PDB file of C-alpha atoms in Angstrom:
ATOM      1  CA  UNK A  14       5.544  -0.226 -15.223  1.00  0.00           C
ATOM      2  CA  UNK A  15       5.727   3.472 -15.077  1.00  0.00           C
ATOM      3  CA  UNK A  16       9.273   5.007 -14.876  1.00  0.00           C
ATOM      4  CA  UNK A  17       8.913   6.774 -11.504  1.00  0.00           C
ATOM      5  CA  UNK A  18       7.853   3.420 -10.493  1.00  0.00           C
ATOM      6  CA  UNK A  19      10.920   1.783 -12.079  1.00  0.00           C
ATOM      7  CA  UNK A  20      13.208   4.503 -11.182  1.00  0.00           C
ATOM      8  CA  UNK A  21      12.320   4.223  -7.536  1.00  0.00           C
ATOM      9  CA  UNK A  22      11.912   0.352  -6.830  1.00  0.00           C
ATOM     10  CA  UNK A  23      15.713   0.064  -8.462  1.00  0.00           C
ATOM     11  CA  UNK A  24      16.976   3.258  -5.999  1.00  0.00           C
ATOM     12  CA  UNK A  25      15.357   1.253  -3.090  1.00  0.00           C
ATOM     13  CA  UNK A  26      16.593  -2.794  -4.044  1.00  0.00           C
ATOM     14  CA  UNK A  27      20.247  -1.504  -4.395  1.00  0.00           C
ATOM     15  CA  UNK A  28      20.290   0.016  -1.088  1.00  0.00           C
ATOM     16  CA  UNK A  29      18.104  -2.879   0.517  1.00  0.00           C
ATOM     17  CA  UNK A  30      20.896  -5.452  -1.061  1.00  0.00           C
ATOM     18  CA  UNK A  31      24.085  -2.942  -0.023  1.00  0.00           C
ATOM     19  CA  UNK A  32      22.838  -2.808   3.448  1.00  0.00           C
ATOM     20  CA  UNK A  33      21.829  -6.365   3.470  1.00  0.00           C
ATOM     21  CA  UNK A  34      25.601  -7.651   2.432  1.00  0.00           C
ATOM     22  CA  UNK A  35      27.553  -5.233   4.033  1.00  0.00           C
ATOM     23  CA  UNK A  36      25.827  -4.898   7.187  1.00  0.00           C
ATOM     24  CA  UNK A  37      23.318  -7.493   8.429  1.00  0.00           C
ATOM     25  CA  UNK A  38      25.177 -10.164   6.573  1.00  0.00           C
ATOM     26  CA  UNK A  39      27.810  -9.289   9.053  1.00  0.00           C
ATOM     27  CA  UNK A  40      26.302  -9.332  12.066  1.00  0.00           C
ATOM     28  CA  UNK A  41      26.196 -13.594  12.528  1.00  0.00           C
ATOM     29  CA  UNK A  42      23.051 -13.490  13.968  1.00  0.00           C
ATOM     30  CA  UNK A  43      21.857 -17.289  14.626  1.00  0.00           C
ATOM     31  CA  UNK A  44      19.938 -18.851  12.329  1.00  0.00           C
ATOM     32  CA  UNK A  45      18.946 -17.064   8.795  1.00  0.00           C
ATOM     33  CA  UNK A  46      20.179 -13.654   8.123  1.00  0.00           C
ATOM     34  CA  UNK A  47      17.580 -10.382   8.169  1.00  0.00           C
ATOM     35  CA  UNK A  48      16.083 -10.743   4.962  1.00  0.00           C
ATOM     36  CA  UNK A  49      16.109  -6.307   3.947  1.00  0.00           C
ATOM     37  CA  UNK A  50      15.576  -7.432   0.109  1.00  0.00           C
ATOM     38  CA  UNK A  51      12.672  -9.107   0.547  1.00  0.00           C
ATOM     39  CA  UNK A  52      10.702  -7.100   2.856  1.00  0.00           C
ATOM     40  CA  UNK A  53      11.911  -4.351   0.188  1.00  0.00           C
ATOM     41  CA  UNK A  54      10.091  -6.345  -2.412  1.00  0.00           C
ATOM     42  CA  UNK A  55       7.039  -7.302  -0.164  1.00  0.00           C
ATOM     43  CA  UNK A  56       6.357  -3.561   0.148  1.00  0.00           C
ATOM     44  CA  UNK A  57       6.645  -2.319  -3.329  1.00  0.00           C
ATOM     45  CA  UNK A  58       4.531  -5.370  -4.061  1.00  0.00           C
ATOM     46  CA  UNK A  59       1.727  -4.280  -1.886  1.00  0.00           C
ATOM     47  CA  UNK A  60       1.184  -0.823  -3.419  1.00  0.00           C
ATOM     48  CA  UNK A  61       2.244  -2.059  -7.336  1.00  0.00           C
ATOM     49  CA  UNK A  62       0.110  -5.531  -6.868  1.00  0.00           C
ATOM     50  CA  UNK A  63       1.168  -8.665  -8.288  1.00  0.00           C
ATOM     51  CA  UNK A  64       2.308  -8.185 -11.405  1.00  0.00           C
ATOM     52  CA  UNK A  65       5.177  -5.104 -10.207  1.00  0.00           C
ATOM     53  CA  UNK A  66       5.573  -7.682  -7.243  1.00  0.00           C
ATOM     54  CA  UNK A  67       6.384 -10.628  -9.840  1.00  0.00           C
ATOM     55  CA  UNK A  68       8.594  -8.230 -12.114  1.00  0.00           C
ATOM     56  CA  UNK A  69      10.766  -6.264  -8.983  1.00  0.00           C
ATOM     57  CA  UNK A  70      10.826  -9.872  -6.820  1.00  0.00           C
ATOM     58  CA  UNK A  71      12.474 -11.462 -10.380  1.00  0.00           C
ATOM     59  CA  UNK A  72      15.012  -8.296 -10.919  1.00  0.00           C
ATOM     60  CA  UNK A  73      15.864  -7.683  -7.350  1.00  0.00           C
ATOM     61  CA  UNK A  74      16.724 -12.046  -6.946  1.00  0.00           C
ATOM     62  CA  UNK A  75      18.703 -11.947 -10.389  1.00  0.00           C
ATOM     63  CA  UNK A  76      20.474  -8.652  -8.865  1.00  0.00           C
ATOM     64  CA  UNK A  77      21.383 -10.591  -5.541  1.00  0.00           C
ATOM     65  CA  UNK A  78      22.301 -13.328  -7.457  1.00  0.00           C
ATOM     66  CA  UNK A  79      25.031 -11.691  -8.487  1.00  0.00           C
ATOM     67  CA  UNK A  80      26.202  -9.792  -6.404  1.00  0.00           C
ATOM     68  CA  UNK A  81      29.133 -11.023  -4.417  1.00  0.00           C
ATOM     69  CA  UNK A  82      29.397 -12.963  -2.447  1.00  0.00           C
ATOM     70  CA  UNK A  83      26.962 -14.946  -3.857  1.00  0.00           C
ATOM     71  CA  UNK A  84      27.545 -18.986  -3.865  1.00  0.00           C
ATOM     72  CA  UNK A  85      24.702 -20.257  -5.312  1.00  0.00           C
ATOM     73  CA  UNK A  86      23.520 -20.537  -8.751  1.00  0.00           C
ATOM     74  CA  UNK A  87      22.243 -17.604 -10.654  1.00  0.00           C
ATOM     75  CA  UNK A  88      18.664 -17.204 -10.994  1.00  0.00           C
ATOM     76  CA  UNK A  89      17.369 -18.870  -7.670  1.00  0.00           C
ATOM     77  CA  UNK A  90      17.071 -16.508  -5.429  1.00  0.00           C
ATOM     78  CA  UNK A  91      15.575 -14.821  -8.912  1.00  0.00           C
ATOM     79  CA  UNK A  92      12.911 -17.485  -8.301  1.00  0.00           C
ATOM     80  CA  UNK A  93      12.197 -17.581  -5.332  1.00  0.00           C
ATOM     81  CA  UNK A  94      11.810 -13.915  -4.804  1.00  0.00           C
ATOM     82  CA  UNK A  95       9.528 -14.082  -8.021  1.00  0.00           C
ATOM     83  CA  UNK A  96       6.720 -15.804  -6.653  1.00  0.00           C
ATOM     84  CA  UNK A  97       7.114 -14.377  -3.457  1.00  0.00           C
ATOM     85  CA  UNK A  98       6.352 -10.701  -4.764  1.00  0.00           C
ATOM     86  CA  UNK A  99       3.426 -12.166  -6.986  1.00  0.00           C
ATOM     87  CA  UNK A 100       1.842 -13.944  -4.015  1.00  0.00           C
ATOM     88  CA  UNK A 101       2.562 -10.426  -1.896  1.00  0.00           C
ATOM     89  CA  UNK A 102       1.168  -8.468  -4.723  1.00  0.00           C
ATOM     90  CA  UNK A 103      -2.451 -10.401  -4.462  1.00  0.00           C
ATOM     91  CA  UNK A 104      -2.612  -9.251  -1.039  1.00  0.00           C
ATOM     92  CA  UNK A 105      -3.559  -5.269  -2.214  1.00  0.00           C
ATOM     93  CA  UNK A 106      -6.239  -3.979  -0.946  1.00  0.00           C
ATOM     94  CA  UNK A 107      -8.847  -2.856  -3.270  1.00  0.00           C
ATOM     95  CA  UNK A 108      -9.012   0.479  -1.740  1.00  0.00           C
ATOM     96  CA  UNK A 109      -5.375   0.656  -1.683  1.00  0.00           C
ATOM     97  CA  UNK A 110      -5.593   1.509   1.743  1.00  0.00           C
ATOM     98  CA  UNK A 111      -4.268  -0.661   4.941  1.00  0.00           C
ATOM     99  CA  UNK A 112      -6.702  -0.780   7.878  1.00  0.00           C
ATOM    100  CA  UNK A 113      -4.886  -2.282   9.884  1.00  0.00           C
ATOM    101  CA  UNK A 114      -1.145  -3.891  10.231  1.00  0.00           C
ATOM    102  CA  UNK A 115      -2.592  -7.703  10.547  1.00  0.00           C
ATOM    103  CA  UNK A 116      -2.437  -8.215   6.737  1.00  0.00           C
ATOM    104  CA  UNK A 117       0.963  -6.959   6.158  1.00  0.00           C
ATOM    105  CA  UNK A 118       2.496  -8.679   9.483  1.00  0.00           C
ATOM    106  CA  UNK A 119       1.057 -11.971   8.360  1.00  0.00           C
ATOM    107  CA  UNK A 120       2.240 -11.415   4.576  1.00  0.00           C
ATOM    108  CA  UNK A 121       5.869 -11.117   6.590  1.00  0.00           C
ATOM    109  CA  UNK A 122       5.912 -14.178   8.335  1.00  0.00           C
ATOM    110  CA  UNK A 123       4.311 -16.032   5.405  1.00  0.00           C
ATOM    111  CA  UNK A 124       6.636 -14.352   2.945  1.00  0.00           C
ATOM    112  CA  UNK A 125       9.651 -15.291   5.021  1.00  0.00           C
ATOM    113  CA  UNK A 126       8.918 -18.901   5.810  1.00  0.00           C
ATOM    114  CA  UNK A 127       7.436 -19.527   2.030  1.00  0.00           C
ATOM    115  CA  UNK A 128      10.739 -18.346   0.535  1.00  0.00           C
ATOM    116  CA  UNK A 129      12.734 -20.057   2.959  1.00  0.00           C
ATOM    117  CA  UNK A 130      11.320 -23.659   2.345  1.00  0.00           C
ATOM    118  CA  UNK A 131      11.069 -22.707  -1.701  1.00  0.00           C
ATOM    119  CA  UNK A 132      15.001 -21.561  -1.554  1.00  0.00           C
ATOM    120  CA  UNK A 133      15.723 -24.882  -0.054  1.00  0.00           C
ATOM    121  CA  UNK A 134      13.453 -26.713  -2.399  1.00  0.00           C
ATOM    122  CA  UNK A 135      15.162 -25.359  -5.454  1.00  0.00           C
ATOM    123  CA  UNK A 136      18.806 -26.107  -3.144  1.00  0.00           C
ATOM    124  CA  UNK A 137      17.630 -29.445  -2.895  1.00  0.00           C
ATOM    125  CA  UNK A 138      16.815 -29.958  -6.872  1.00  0.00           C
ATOM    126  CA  UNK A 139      20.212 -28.749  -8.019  1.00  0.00           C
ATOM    127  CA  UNK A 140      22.447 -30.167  -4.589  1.00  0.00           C
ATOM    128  CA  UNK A 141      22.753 -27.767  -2.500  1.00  0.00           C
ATOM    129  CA  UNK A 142      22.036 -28.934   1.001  1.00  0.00           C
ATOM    130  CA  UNK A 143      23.418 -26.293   3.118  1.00  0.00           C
ATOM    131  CA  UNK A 144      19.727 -26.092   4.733  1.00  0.00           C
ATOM    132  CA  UNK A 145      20.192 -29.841   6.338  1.00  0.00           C
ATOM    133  CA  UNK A 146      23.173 -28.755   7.638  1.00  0.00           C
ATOM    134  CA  UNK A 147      21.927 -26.051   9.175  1.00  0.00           C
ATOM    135  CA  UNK A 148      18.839 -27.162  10.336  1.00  0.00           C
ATOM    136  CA  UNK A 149      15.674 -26.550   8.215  1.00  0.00           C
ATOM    137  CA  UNK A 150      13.876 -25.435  11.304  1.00  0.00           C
ATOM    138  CA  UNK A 151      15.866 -23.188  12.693  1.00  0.00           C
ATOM    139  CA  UNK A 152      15.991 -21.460   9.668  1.00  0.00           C
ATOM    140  CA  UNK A 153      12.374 -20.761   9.261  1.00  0.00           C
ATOM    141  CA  UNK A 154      12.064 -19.873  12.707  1.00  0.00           C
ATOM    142  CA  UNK A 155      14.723 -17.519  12.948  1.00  0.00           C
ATOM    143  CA  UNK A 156      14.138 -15.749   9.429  1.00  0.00           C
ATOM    144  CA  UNK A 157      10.167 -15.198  10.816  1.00  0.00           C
ATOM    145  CA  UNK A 158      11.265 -13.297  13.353  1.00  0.00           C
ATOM    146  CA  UNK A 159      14.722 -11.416  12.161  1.00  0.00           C
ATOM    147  CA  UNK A 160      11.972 -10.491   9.195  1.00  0.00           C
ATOM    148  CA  UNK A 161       9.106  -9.816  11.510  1.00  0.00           C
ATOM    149  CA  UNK A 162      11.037  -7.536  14.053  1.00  0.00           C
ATOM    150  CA  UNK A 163      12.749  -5.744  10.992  1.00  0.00           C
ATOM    151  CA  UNK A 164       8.954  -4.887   9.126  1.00  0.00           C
ATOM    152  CA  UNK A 165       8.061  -2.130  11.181  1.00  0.00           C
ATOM    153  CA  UNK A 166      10.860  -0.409  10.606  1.00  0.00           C
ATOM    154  CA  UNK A 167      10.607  -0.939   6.518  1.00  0.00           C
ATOM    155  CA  UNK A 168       7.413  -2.188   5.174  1.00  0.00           C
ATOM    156  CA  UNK A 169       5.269   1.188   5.965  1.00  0.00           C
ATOM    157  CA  UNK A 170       8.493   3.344   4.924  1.00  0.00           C
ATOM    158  CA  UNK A 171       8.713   1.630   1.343  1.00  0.00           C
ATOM    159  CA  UNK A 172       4.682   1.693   1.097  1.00  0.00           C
ATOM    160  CA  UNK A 173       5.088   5.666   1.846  1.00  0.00           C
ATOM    161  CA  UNK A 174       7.848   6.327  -0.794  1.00  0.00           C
ATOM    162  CA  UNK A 175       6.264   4.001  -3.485  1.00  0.00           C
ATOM    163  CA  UNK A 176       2.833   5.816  -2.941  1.00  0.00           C
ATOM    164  CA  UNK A 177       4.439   9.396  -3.204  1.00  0.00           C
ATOM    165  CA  UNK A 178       6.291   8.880  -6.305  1.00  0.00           C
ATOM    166  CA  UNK A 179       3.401   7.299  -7.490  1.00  0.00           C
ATOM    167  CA  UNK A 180       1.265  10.100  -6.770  1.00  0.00           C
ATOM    168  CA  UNK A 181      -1.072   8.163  -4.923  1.00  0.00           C
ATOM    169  CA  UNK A 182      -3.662   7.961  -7.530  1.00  0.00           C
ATOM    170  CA  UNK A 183      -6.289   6.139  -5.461  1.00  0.00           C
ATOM    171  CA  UNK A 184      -6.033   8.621  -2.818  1.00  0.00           C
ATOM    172  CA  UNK A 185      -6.435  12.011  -5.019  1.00  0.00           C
ATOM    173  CA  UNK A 186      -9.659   9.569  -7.115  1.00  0.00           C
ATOM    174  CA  UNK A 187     -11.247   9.315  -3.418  1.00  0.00           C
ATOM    175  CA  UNK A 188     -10.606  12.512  -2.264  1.00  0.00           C
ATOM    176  CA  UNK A 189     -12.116  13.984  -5.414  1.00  0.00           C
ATOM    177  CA  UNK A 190     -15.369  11.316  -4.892  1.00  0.00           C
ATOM    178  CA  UNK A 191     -15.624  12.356  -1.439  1.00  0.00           C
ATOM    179  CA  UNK A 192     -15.130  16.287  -1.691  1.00  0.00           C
ATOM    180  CA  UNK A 193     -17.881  15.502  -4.879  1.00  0.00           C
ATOM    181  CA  UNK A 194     -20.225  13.652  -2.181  1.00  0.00           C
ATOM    182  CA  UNK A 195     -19.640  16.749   0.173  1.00  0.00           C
ATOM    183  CA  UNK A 196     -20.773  19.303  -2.169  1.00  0.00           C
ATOM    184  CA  UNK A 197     -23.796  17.163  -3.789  1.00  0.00           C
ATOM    185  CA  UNK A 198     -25.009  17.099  -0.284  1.00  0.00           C
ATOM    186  CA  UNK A 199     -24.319  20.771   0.154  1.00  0.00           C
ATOM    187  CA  UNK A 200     -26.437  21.794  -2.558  1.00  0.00           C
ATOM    188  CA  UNK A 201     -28.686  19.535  -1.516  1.00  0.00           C
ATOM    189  CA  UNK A 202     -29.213  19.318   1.570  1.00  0.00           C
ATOM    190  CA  UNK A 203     -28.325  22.510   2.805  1.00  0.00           C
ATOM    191  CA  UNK A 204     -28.378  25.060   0.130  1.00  0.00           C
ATOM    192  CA  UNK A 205     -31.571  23.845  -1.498  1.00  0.00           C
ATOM    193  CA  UNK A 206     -33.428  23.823   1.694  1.00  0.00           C
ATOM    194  CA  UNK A 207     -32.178  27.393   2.619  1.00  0.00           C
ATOM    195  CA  UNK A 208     -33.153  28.743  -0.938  1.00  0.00           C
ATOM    196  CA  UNK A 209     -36.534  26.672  -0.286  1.00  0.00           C
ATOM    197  CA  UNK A 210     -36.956  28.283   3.126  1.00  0.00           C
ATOM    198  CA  UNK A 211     -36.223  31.882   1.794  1.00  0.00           C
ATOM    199  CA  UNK A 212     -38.695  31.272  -1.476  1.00  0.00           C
ATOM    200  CA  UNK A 213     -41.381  29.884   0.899  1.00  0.00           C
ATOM    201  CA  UNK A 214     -40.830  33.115   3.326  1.00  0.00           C
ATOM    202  CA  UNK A 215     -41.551  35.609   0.355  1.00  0.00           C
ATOM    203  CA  UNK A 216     -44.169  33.420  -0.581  1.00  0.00           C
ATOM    204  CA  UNK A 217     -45.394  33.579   3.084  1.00  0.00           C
ATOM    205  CA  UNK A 218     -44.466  37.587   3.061  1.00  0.00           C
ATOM    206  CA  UNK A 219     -46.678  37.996   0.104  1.00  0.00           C
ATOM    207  CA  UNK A 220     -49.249  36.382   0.602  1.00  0.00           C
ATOM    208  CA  UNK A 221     -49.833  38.078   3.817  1.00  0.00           C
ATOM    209  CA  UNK A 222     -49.424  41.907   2.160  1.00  0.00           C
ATOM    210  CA  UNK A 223     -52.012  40.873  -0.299  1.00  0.00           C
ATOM    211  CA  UNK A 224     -54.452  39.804   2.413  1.00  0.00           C
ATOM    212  CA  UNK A 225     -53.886  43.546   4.457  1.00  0.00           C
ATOM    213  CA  UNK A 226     -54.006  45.427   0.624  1.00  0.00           C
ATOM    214  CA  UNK A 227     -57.752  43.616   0.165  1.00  0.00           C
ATOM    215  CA  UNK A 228     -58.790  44.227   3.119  1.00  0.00           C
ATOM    216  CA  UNK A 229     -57.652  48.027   3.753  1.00  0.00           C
ATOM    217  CA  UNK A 230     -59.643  47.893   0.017  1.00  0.00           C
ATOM    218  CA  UNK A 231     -62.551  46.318   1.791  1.00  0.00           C
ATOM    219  CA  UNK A 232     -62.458  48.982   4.508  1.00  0.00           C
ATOM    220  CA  UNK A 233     -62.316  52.069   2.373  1.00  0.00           C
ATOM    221  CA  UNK A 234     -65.383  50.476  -0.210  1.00  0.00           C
ATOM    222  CA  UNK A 235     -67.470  50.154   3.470  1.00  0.00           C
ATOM    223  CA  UNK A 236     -66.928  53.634   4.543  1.00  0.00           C
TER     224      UNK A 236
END
Protein backbone atom coordinates (compact mmCIF):
# COMPACT_ATOMS: atom_id res chain seq x y z
CA UNK A 1 0.00 0.00 0.00
CA UNK A 2 1.04 3.48 -0.75
CA UNK A 3 1.86 5.71 2.31
CA UNK A 4 -0.80 8.39 1.75
CA UNK A 5 -2.96 5.44 1.64
CA UNK A 6 -1.52 4.06 4.90
CA UNK A 7 -1.17 7.35 6.49
CA UNK A 8 -4.81 8.13 5.96
CA UNK A 9 -6.74 4.74 6.59
CA UNK A 10 -4.74 4.74 10.22
CA UNK A 11 -5.86 8.77 10.80
CA UNK A 12 -9.46 7.57 9.95
CA UNK A 13 -9.64 3.80 12.09
CA UNK A 14 -8.36 5.65 15.27
CA UNK A 15 -10.99 8.17 15.16
CA UNK A 16 -13.72 5.59 13.89
CA UNK A 17 -12.63 3.30 17.12
CA UNK A 18 -12.34 6.64 19.64
CA UNK A 19 -15.74 7.67 18.65
CA UNK A 20 -17.02 4.20 18.57
CA UNK A 21 -15.89 3.48 22.46
CA UNK A 22 -16.34 6.66 23.85
CA UNK A 23 -19.46 7.66 22.32
CA UNK A 24 -21.81 5.17 20.64
CA UNK A 25 -20.62 2.49 22.98
CA UNK A 26 -22.28 4.70 25.47
CA UNK A 27 -25.35 5.35 24.24
CA UNK A 28 -27.13 1.58 25.24
CA UNK A 29 -28.91 1.49 22.28
CA UNK A 30 -30.89 -2.03 22.13
CA UNK A 31 -29.51 -4.65 20.51
CA UNK A 32 -25.79 -4.42 18.86
CA UNK A 33 -23.91 -1.26 19.14
CA UNK A 34 -23.32 1.20 15.81
CA UNK A 35 -20.65 -0.54 14.23
CA UNK A 36 -18.31 3.19 13.07
CA UNK A 37 -15.14 0.74 12.57
CA UNK A 38 -16.50 -1.27 10.22
CA UNK A 39 -18.34 0.93 7.97
CA UNK A 40 -14.80 2.80 8.26
CA UNK A 41 -13.25 -0.29 6.83
CA UNK A 42 -16.11 -1.06 4.28
CA UNK A 43 -15.34 2.32 2.70
CA UNK A 44 -11.65 2.35 2.42
CA UNK A 45 -12.23 -1.15 1.10
CA UNK A 46 -14.35 -0.02 -1.73
CA UNK A 47 -11.91 2.51 -3.23
CA UNK A 48 -8.46 0.28 -2.17
CA UNK A 49 -10.31 -3.20 -3.32
CA UNK A 50 -9.79 -6.32 -1.61
CA UNK A 51 -6.55 -6.69 -0.85
CA UNK A 52 -6.28 -2.85 1.23
CA UNK A 53 -9.81 -4.12 2.46
CA UNK A 54 -8.17 -7.53 3.81
CA UNK A 55 -4.96 -5.63 5.18
CA UNK A 56 -6.96 -2.30 7.00
CA UNK A 57 -10.10 -4.86 8.12
CA UNK A 58 -7.01 -7.17 9.86
CA UNK A 59 -5.14 -3.90 11.47
CA UNK A 60 -8.17 -1.95 12.39
CA UNK A 61 -9.78 -5.63 14.35
CA UNK A 62 -6.23 -6.28 15.99
CA UNK A 63 -6.36 -2.36 16.98
CA UNK A 64 -9.95 -2.82 18.58
CA UNK A 65 -8.87 -5.78 20.02
CA UNK A 66 -6.99 -4.04 22.17
CA UNK A 67 -8.17 -1.34 22.97
CA UNK A 68 -9.99 -1.17 26.24
CA UNK A 69 -12.40 -2.22 27.12
CA UNK A 70 -12.06 -5.04 25.18
CA UNK A 71 -13.22 -8.62 26.76
CA UNK A 72 -12.69 -10.88 24.23
CA UNK A 73 -9.72 -12.56 22.92
CA UNK A 74 -7.21 -10.79 20.82
CA UNK A 75 -7.30 -11.31 17.24
CA UNK A 76 -11.13 -11.99 16.64
CA UNK A 77 -12.55 -9.13 15.91
CA UNK A 78 -8.98 -9.08 13.80
CA UNK A 79 -10.78 -11.89 11.94
CA UNK A 80 -13.70 -11.12 11.49
CA UNK A 81 -13.11 -7.67 10.23
CA UNK A 82 -10.48 -9.40 7.84
CA UNK A 83 -12.72 -11.12 5.66
CA UNK A 84 -15.22 -8.64 5.90
CA UNK A 85 -12.96 -5.88 4.15
CA UNK A 86 -11.77 -8.60 1.54
CA UNK A 87 -15.35 -9.57 0.67
CA UNK A 88 -16.13 -5.47 0.62
CA UNK A 89 -13.08 -4.94 -1.41
CA UNK A 90 -14.46 -7.40 -4.40
CA UNK A 91 -17.34 -5.22 -4.61
CA UNK A 92 -15.14 -2.17 -6.61
CA UNK A 93 -16.33 -1.13 -9.43
CA UNK A 94 -14.18 -1.45 -12.39
CA UNK A 95 -14.60 2.09 -13.29
CA UNK A 96 -14.06 3.05 -9.82
CA UNK A 97 -17.04 4.94 -10.00
CA UNK A 98 -20.52 4.32 -7.95
CA UNK A 99 -23.68 4.68 -10.07
CA UNK A 100 -25.76 4.38 -7.80
CA UNK A 101 -26.03 3.82 -3.76
CA UNK A 102 -27.73 0.13 -4.17
CA UNK A 103 -24.29 -1.60 -4.16
CA UNK A 104 -22.85 0.09 -1.23
CA UNK A 105 -26.27 -0.03 0.91
CA UNK A 106 -26.46 -3.74 0.27
CA UNK A 107 -22.56 -4.26 1.01
CA UNK A 108 -23.82 -2.52 4.58
CA UNK A 109 -26.40 -4.73 5.52
CA UNK A 110 -24.47 -7.76 4.23
CA UNK A 111 -21.29 -6.56 5.88
CA UNK A 112 -23.08 -6.07 9.17
CA UNK A 113 -25.05 -9.26 9.43
CA UNK A 114 -21.92 -11.44 7.89
CA UNK A 115 -19.66 -10.15 10.68
CA UNK A 116 -22.17 -10.47 13.21
CA UNK A 117 -22.93 -14.28 12.71
CA UNK A 118 -18.87 -14.83 11.94
CA UNK A 119 -18.07 -12.89 15.46
CA UNK A 120 -20.40 -15.27 17.10
CA UNK A 121 -19.11 -18.23 15.20
CA UNK A 122 -15.57 -17.65 16.30
CA UNK A 123 -17.42 -16.77 20.17
CA UNK A 124 -18.87 -20.00 19.89
CA UNK A 125 -15.42 -21.99 18.95
CA UNK A 126 -13.46 -20.54 21.85
CA UNK A 127 -16.79 -20.20 24.60
CA UNK A 128 -17.96 -17.23 24.44
CA UNK A 129 -21.71 -17.27 24.28
CA UNK A 130 -22.67 -13.84 25.10
CA UNK A 131 -24.67 -13.90 21.60
CA UNK A 132 -27.28 -16.69 23.11
CA UNK A 133 -27.71 -14.61 25.80
CA UNK A 134 -28.50 -11.88 24.02
CA UNK A 135 -30.40 -13.17 21.40
CA UNK A 136 -28.69 -14.01 18.05
CA UNK A 137 -31.51 -12.33 16.25
CA UNK A 138 -31.81 -9.37 17.70
CA UNK A 139 -28.42 -8.78 17.17
CA UNK A 140 -28.36 -9.06 13.48
CA UNK A 141 -31.36 -7.14 13.19
CA UNK A 142 -30.46 -4.34 15.18
CA UNK A 143 -26.69 -4.03 13.93
CA UNK A 144 -28.41 -3.91 10.05
CA UNK A 145 -30.04 -1.07 10.81
CA UNK A 146 -27.81 0.99 13.59
CA UNK A 147 -25.15 0.24 10.50
CA UNK A 148 -27.54 1.03 7.72
CA UNK A 149 -28.93 4.39 9.19
CA UNK A 150 -25.24 5.37 10.18
CA UNK A 151 -23.79 4.71 6.17
CA UNK A 152 -24.99 7.73 4.75
CA UNK A 153 -23.50 9.72 6.98
CA UNK A 154 -19.87 7.79 6.58
CA UNK A 155 -19.47 5.51 3.72
CA UNK A 156 -19.48 8.41 0.86
CA UNK A 157 -17.35 10.72 3.35
CA UNK A 158 -14.49 7.99 3.75
CA UNK A 159 -14.84 7.10 -0.18
CA UNK A 160 -14.25 11.08 -0.73
CA UNK A 161 -11.15 11.38 1.58
CA UNK A 162 -9.59 8.00 0.45
CA UNK A 163 -10.05 9.11 -3.28
CA UNK A 164 -8.44 12.65 -2.65
CA UNK A 165 -5.42 11.52 -0.95
CA UNK A 166 -5.23 9.05 -3.42
CA UNK A 167 -5.35 11.40 -6.14
CA UNK A 168 -8.04 9.75 -7.78
CA UNK A 169 -6.04 8.13 -10.41
CA UNK A 170 -8.94 6.60 -12.34
CA UNK A 171 -10.61 9.82 -12.54
CA UNK A 172 -7.55 12.09 -13.93
CA UNK A 173 -6.82 8.46 -16.58
CA UNK A 174 -10.61 9.13 -17.79
CA UNK A 175 -10.60 12.59 -17.89
CA UNK A 176 -7.41 12.55 -19.94
CA UNK A 177 -9.22 9.58 -22.37
CA UNK A 178 -12.17 11.65 -22.64
CA UNK A 179 -10.64 15.27 -23.17
CA UNK A 180 -8.30 12.88 -25.85
CA UNK A 181 -11.76 11.60 -27.46
CA UNK A 182 -12.91 15.36 -27.51
CA UNK A 183 -10.09 16.66 -29.41
CA UNK A 184 -9.69 13.50 -31.90
CA UNK A 185 -13.18 14.37 -32.81
CA UNK A 186 -12.34 18.03 -33.04
CA UNK A 187 -9.79 17.60 -35.53
CA UNK A 188 -11.81 15.40 -37.06
CA UNK A 189 -14.85 16.13 -37.30
CA UNK A 190 -14.88 19.66 -37.16
CA UNK A 191 -11.59 21.08 -38.04
CA UNK A 192 -10.91 18.73 -40.93
CA UNK A 193 -14.19 19.39 -42.49
CA UNK A 194 -13.76 23.25 -42.12
CA UNK A 195 -10.15 23.07 -43.65
CA UNK A 196 -11.91 20.67 -46.35
CA UNK A 197 -14.67 23.21 -46.92
CA UNK A 198 -12.19 26.21 -47.22
CA UNK A 199 -9.68 24.01 -49.68
CA UNK A 200 -12.75 22.97 -51.75
CA UNK A 201 -13.93 26.87 -51.87
CA UNK A 202 -10.47 27.99 -53.40
CA UNK A 203 -10.67 25.11 -55.44
CA UNK A 204 -14.24 26.23 -56.40
CA UNK A 205 -12.83 30.10 -56.52
CA UNK A 206 -10.26 29.00 -58.97
CA UNK A 207 -11.61 27.13 -61.01
CA UNK A 208 -14.19 29.65 -61.77
CA UNK A 209 -11.38 32.68 -62.46
CA UNK A 210 -9.78 30.35 -64.87
CA UNK A 211 -13.02 29.76 -66.76
CA UNK A 212 -13.69 34.01 -67.02
CA UNK A 213 -9.53 34.41 -67.87
CA UNK A 214 -10.22 31.79 -71.07
CA UNK A 215 -12.95 33.12 -72.02
CA UNK A 216 -12.19 37.06 -71.83
CA UNK A 217 -9.03 35.25 -73.98
CA UNK A 218 -11.62 33.78 -76.27
CA UNK A 219 -13.32 37.16 -76.66
CA UNK A 220 -10.34 39.30 -77.45
CA UNK A 221 -8.87 36.31 -80.19
CA UNK A 222 -12.73 36.81 -81.86
CA UNK A 223 -12.57 40.48 -82.14
Amino acid sequence: MRVNRILLSTALIVVALVVQVSVLARLHLPGAVPDLLLLTVLGLALVYGHVGGALIGFGAGLLADLAPPADHAAGRYALVLCVTGYAAGLMKPESGRLKSATGPMVTVVAAAIGSTLLYAGVGALVGDTAARHVGLPSLLFTAALYDLLLAPFVVPGVMALARRADNDPLAETGSAMKATDISSGWVAGGTGLKIGGQRGGLRAKAARARVARAGRIKGVKRL
